CSV table of N, CA, C and O in Angstrom, one decimal:
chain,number,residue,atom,x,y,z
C,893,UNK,N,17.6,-12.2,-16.7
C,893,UNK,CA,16.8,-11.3,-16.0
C,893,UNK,C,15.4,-11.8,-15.8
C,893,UNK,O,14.8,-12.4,-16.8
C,894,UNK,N,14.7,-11.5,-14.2
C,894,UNK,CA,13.7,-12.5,-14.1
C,894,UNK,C,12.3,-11.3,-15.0
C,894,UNK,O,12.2,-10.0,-14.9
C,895,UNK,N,11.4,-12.0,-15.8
C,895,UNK,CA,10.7,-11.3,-15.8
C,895,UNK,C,9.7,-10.3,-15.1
C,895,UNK,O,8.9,-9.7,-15.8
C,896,UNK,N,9.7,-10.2,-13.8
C,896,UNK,CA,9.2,-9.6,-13.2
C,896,UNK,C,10.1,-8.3,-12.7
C,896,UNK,O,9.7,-7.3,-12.0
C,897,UNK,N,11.3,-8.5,-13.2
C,897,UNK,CA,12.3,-7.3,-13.0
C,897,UNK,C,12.1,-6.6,-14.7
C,897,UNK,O,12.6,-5.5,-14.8
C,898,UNK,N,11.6,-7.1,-15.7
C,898,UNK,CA,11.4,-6.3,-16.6
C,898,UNK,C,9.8,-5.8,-16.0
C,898,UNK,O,9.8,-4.6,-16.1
C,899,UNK,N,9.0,-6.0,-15.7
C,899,UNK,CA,7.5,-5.7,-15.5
C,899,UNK,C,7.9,-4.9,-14.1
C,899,UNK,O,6.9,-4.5,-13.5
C,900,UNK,N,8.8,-4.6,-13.5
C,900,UNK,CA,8.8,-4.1,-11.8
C,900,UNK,C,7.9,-3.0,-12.1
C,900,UNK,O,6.8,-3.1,-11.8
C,901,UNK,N,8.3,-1.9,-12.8
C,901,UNK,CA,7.6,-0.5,-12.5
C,901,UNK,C,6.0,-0.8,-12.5
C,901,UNK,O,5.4,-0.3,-11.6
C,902,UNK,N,5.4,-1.8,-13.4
C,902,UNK,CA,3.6,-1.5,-13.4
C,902,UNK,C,3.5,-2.8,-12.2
C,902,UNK,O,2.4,-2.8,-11.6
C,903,UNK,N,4.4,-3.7,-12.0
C,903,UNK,CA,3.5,-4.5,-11.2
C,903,UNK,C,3.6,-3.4,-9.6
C,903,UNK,O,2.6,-3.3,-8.8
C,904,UNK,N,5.0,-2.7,-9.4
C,904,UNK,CA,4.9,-1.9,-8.3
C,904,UNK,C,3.7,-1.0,-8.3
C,904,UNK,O,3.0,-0.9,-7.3
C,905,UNK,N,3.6,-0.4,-9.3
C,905,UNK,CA,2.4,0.7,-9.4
C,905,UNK,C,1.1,-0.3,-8.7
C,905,UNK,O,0.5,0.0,-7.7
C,906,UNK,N,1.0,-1.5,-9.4
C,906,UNK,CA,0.0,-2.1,-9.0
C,906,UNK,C,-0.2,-2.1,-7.5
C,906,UNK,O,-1.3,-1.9,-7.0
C,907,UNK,N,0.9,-2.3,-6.8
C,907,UNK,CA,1.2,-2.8,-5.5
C,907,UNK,C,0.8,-1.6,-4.4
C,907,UNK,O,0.6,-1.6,-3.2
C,908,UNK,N,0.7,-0.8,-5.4
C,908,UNK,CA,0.6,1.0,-4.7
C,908,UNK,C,-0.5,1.4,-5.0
C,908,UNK,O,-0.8,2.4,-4.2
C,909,UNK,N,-1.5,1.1,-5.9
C,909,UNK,CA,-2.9,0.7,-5.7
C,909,UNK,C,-3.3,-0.1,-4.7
C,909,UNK,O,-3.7,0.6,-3.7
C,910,UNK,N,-3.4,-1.2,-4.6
C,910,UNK,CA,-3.7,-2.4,-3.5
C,910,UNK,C,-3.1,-1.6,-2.2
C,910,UNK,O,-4.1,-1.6,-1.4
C,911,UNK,N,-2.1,-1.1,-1.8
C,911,UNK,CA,-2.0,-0.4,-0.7
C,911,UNK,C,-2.9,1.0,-0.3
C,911,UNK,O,-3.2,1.4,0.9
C,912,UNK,N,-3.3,1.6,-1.2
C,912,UNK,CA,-4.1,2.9,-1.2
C,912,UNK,C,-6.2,2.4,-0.9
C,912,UNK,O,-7.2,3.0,-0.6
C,913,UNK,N,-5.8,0.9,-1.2
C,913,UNK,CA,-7.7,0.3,-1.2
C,913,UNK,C,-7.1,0.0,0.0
C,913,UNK,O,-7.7,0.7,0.9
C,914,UNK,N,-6.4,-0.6,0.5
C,914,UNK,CA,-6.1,-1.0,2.0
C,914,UNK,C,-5.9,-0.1,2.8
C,914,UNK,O,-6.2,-0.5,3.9
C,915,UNK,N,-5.6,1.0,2.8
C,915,UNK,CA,-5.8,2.0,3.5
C,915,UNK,C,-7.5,2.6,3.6
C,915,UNK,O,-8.0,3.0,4.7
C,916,UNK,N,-8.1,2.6,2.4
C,916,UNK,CA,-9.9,3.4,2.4
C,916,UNK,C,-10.2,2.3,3.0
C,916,UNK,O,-11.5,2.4,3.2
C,917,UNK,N,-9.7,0.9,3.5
C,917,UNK,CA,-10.6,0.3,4.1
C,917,UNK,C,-10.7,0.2,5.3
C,917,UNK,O,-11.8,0.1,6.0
C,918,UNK,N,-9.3,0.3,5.9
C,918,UNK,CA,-9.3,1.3,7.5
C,918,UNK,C,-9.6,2.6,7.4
C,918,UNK,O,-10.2,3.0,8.4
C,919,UNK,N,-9.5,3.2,6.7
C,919,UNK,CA,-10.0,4.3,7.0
C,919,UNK,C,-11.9,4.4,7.1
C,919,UNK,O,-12.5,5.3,7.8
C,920,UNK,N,-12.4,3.8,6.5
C,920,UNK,CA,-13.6,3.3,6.6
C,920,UNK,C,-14.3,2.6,7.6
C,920,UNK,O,-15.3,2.9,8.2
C,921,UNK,N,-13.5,1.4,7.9
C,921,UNK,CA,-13.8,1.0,9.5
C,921,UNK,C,-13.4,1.7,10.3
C,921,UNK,O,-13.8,1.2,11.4
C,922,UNK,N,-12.5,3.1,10.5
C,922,UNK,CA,-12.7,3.8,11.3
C,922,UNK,C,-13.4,4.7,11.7
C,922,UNK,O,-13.4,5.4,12.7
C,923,UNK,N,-14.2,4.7,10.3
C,923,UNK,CA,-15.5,6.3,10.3
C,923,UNK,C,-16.5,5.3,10.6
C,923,UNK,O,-17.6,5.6,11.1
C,924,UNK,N,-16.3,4.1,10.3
C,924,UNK,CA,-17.7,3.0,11.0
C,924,UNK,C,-18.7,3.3,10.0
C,924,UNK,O,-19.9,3.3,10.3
C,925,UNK,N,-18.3,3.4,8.7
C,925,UNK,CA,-19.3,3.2,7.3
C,925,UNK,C,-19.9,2.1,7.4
C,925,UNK,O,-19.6,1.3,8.3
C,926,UNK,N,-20.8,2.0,6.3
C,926,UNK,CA,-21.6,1.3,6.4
C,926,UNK,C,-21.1,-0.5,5.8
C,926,UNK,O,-20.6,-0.8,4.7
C,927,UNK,N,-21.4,-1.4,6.9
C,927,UNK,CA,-20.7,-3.0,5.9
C,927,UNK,C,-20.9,-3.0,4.3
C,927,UNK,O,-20.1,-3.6,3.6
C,928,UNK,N,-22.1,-2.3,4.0
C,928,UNK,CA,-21.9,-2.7,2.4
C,928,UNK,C,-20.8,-2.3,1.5
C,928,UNK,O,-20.2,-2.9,0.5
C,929,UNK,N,-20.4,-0.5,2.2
C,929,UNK,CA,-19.4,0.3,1.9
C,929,UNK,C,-18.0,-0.7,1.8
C,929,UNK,O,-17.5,-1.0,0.7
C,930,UNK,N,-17.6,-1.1,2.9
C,930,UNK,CA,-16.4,-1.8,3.0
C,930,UNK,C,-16.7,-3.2,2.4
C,930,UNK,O,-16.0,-3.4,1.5
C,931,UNK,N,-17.4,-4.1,2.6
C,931,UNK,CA,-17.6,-5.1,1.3
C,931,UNK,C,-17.3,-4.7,0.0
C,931,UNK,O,-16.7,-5.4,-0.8
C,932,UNK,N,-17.9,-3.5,-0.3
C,932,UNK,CA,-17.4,-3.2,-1.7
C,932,UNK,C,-15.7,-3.0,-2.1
C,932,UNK,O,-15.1,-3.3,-3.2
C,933,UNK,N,-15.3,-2.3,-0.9
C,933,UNK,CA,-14.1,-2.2,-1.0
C,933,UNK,C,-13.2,-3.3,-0.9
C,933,UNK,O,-12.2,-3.4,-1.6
C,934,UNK,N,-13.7,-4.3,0.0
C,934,UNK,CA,-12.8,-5.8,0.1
C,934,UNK,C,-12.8,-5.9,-1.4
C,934,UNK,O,-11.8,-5.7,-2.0
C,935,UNK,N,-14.0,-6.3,-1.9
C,935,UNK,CA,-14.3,-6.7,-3.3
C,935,UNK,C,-13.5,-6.1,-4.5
C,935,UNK,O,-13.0,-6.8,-5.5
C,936,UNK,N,-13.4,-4.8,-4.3
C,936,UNK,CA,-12.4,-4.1,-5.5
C,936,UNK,C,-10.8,-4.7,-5.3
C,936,UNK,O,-10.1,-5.1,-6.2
C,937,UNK,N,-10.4,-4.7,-3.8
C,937,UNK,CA,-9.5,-5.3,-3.4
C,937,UNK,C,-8.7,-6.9,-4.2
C,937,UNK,O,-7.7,-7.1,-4.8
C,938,UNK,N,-10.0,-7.8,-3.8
C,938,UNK,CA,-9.3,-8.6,-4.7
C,938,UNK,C,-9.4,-8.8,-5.8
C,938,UNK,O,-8.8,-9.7,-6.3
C,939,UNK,N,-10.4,-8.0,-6.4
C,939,UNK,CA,-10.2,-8.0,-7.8
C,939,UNK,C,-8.9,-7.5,-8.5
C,939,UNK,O,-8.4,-7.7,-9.6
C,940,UNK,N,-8.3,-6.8,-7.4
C,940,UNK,CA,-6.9,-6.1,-8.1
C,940,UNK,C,-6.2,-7.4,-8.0
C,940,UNK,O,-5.7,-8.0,-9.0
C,941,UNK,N,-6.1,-7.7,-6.4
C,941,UNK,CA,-5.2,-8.9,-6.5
C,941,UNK,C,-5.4,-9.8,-6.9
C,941,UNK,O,-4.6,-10.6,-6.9
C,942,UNK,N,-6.6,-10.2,-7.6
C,942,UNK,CA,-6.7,-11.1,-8.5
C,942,UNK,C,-5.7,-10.9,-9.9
C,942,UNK,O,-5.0,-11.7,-10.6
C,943,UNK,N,-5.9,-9.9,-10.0
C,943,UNK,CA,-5.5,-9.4,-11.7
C,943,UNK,C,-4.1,-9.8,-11.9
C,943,UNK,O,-3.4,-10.5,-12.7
C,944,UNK,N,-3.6,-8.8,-10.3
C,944,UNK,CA,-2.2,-9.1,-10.0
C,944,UNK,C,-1.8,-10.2,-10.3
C,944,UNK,O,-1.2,-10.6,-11.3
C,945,UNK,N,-2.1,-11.0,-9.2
C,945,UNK,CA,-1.6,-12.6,-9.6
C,945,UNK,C,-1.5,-13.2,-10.6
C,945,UNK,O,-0.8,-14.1,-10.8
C,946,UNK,N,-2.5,-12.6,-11.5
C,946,UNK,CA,-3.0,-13.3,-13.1
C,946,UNK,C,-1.8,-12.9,-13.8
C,946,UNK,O,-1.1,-13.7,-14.4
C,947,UNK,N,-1.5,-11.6,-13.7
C,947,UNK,CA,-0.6,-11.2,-15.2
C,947,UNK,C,1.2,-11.7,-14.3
C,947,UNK,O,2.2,-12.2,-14.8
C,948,UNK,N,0.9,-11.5,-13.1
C,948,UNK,CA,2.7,-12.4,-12.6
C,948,UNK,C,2.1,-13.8,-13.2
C,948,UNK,O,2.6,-14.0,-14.3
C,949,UNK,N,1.4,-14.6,-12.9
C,949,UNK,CA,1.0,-16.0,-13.1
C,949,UNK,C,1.7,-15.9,-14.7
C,949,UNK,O,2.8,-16.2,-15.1
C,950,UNK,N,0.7,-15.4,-15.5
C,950,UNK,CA,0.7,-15.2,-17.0
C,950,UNK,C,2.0,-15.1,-17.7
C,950,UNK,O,2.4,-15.8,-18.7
C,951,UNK,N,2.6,-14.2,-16.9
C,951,UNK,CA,4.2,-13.7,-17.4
C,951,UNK,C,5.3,-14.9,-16.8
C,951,UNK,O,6.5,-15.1,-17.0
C,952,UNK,N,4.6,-15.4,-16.0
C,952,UNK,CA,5.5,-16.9,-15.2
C,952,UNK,C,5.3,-18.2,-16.3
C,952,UNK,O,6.0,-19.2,-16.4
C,953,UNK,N,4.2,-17.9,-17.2
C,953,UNK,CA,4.2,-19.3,-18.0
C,953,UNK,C,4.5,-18.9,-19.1
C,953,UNK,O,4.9,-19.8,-19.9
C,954,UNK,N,4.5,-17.7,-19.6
C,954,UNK,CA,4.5,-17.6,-21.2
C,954,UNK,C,6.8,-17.6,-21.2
C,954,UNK,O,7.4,-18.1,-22.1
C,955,UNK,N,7.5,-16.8,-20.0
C,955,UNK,CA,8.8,-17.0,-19.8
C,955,UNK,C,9.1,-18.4,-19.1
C,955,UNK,O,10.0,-18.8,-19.9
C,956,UNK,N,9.0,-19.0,-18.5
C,956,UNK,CA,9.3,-20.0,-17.4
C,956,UNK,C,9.5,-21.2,-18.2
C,956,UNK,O,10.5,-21.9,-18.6
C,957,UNK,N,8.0,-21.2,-18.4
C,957,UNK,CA,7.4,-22.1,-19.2
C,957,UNK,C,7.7,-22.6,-20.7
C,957,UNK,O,8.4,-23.5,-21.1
C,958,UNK,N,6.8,-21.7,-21.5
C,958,UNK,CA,6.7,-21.8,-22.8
C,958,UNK,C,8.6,-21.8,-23.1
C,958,UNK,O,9.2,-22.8,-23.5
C,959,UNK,N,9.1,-20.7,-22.8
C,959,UNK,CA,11.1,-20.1,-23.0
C,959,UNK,C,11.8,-21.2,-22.2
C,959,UNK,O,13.0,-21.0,-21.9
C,960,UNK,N,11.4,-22.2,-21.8
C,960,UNK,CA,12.3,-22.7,-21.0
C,960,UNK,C,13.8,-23.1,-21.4
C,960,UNK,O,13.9,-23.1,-22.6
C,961,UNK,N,14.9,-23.4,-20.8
C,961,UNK,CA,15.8,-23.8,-21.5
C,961,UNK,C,15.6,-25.2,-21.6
C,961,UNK,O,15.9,-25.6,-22.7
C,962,UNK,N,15.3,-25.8,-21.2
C,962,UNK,CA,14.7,-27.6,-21.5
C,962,UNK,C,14.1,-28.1,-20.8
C,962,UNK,O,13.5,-27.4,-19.9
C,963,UNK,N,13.9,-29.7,-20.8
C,963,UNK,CA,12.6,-30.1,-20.5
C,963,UNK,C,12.6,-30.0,-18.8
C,963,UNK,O,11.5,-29.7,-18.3
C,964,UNK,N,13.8,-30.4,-17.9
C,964,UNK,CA,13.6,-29.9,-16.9
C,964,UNK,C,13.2,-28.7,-16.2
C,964,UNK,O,12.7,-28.8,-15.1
C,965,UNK,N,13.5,-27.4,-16.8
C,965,UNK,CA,13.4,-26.2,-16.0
C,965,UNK,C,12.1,-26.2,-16.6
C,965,UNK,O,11.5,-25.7,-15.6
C,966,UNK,N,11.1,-26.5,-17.6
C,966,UNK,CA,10.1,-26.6,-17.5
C,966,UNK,C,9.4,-27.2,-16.7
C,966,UNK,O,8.5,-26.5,-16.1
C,967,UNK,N,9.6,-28.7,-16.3
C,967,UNK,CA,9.3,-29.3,-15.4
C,967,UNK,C,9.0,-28.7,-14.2
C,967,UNK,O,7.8,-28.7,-13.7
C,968,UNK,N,10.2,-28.0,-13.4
C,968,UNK,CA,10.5,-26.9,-12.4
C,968,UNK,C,9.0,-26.1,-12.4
C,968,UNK,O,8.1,-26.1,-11.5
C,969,UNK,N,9.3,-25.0,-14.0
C,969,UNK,CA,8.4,-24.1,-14.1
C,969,UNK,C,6.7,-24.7,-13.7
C,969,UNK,O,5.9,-24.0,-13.1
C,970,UNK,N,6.6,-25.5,-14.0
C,970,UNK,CA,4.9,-26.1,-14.0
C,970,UNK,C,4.6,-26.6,-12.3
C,970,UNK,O,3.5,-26.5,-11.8
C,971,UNK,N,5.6,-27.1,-11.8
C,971,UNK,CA,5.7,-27.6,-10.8
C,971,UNK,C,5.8,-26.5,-9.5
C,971,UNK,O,5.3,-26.5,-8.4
C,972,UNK,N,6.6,-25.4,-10.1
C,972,UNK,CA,6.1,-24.3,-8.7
C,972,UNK,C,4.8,-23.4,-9.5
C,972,UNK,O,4.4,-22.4,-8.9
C,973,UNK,N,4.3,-23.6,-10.5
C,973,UNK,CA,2.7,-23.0,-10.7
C,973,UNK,C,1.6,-23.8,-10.1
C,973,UNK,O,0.5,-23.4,-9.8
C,974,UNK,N,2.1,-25.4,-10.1
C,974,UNK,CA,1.3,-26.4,-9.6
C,974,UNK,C,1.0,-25.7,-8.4
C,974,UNK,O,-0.1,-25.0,-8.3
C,975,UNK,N,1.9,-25.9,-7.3
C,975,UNK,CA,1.9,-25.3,-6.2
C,975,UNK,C,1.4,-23.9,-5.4
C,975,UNK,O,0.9,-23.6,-4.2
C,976,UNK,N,1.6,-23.3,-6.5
C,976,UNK,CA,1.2,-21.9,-6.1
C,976,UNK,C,-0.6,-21.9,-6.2
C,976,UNK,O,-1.4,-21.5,-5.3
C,977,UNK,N,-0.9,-22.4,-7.2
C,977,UNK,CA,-2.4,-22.6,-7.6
C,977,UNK,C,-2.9,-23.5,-6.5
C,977,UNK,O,-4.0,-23.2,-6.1
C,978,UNK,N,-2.2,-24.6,-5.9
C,978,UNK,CA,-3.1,-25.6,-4.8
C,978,UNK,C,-3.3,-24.3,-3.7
C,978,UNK,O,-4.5,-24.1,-3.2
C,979,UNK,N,-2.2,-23.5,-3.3
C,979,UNK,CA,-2.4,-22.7,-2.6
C,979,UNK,C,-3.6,-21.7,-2.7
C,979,UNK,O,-4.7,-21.7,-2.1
C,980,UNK,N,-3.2,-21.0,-3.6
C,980,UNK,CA,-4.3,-20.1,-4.1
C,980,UNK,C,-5.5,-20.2,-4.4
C,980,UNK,O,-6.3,-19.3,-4.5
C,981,UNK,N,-6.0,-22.1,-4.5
C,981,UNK,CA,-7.3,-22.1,-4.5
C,981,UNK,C,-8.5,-22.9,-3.5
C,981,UNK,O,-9.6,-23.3,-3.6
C,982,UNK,N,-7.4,-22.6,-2.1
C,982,UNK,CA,-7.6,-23.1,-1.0
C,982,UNK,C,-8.7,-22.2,0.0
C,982,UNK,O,-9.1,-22.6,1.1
């Protein structure tokens, strides 16, 4: 079982936050608030999805990783975190 199917209910909750700032933010560019208003909101935004990514990331290395069944699927495991991280810090 992947670990993210044991974590589904809080990372979903999570998911349902991040959709509810995405929403106050159209809804904000449509009352035509003020840029600092919605900067703030981008900002909280990715702070969530930062977090998000962190504790999937986190829970990707402490199972993937550390649990691996041997030295290959470790290999694997590090090798699609490699990846994800060149992405993510582009």
């Amino acid at each position: 079982m992947s670990h993210t199917t044991l974590q589904k209910k809080k990372l979903v909750a999570r998911i349902s936050r991040l959709k509810g700032q995405m929403e106050a933010v159209e809804r904000a560019l449509e009352a035509e608030r003020p840029c600092g208003e919605i900067l703030q909101l981008l900002a909280s935004i990715r702070g969530a999805l930062t977090g998000l990514t962190g504790e999937v990331l986190d829970d990707h290395l402490r199972e993937d990783v550390l649990n691996a069944a041997n030295d290959a699927a470790r290999a694997e495991a590090v090798e699609e975190i490699s990846e994800v991280l060149r992405i993510y810090i582009r």
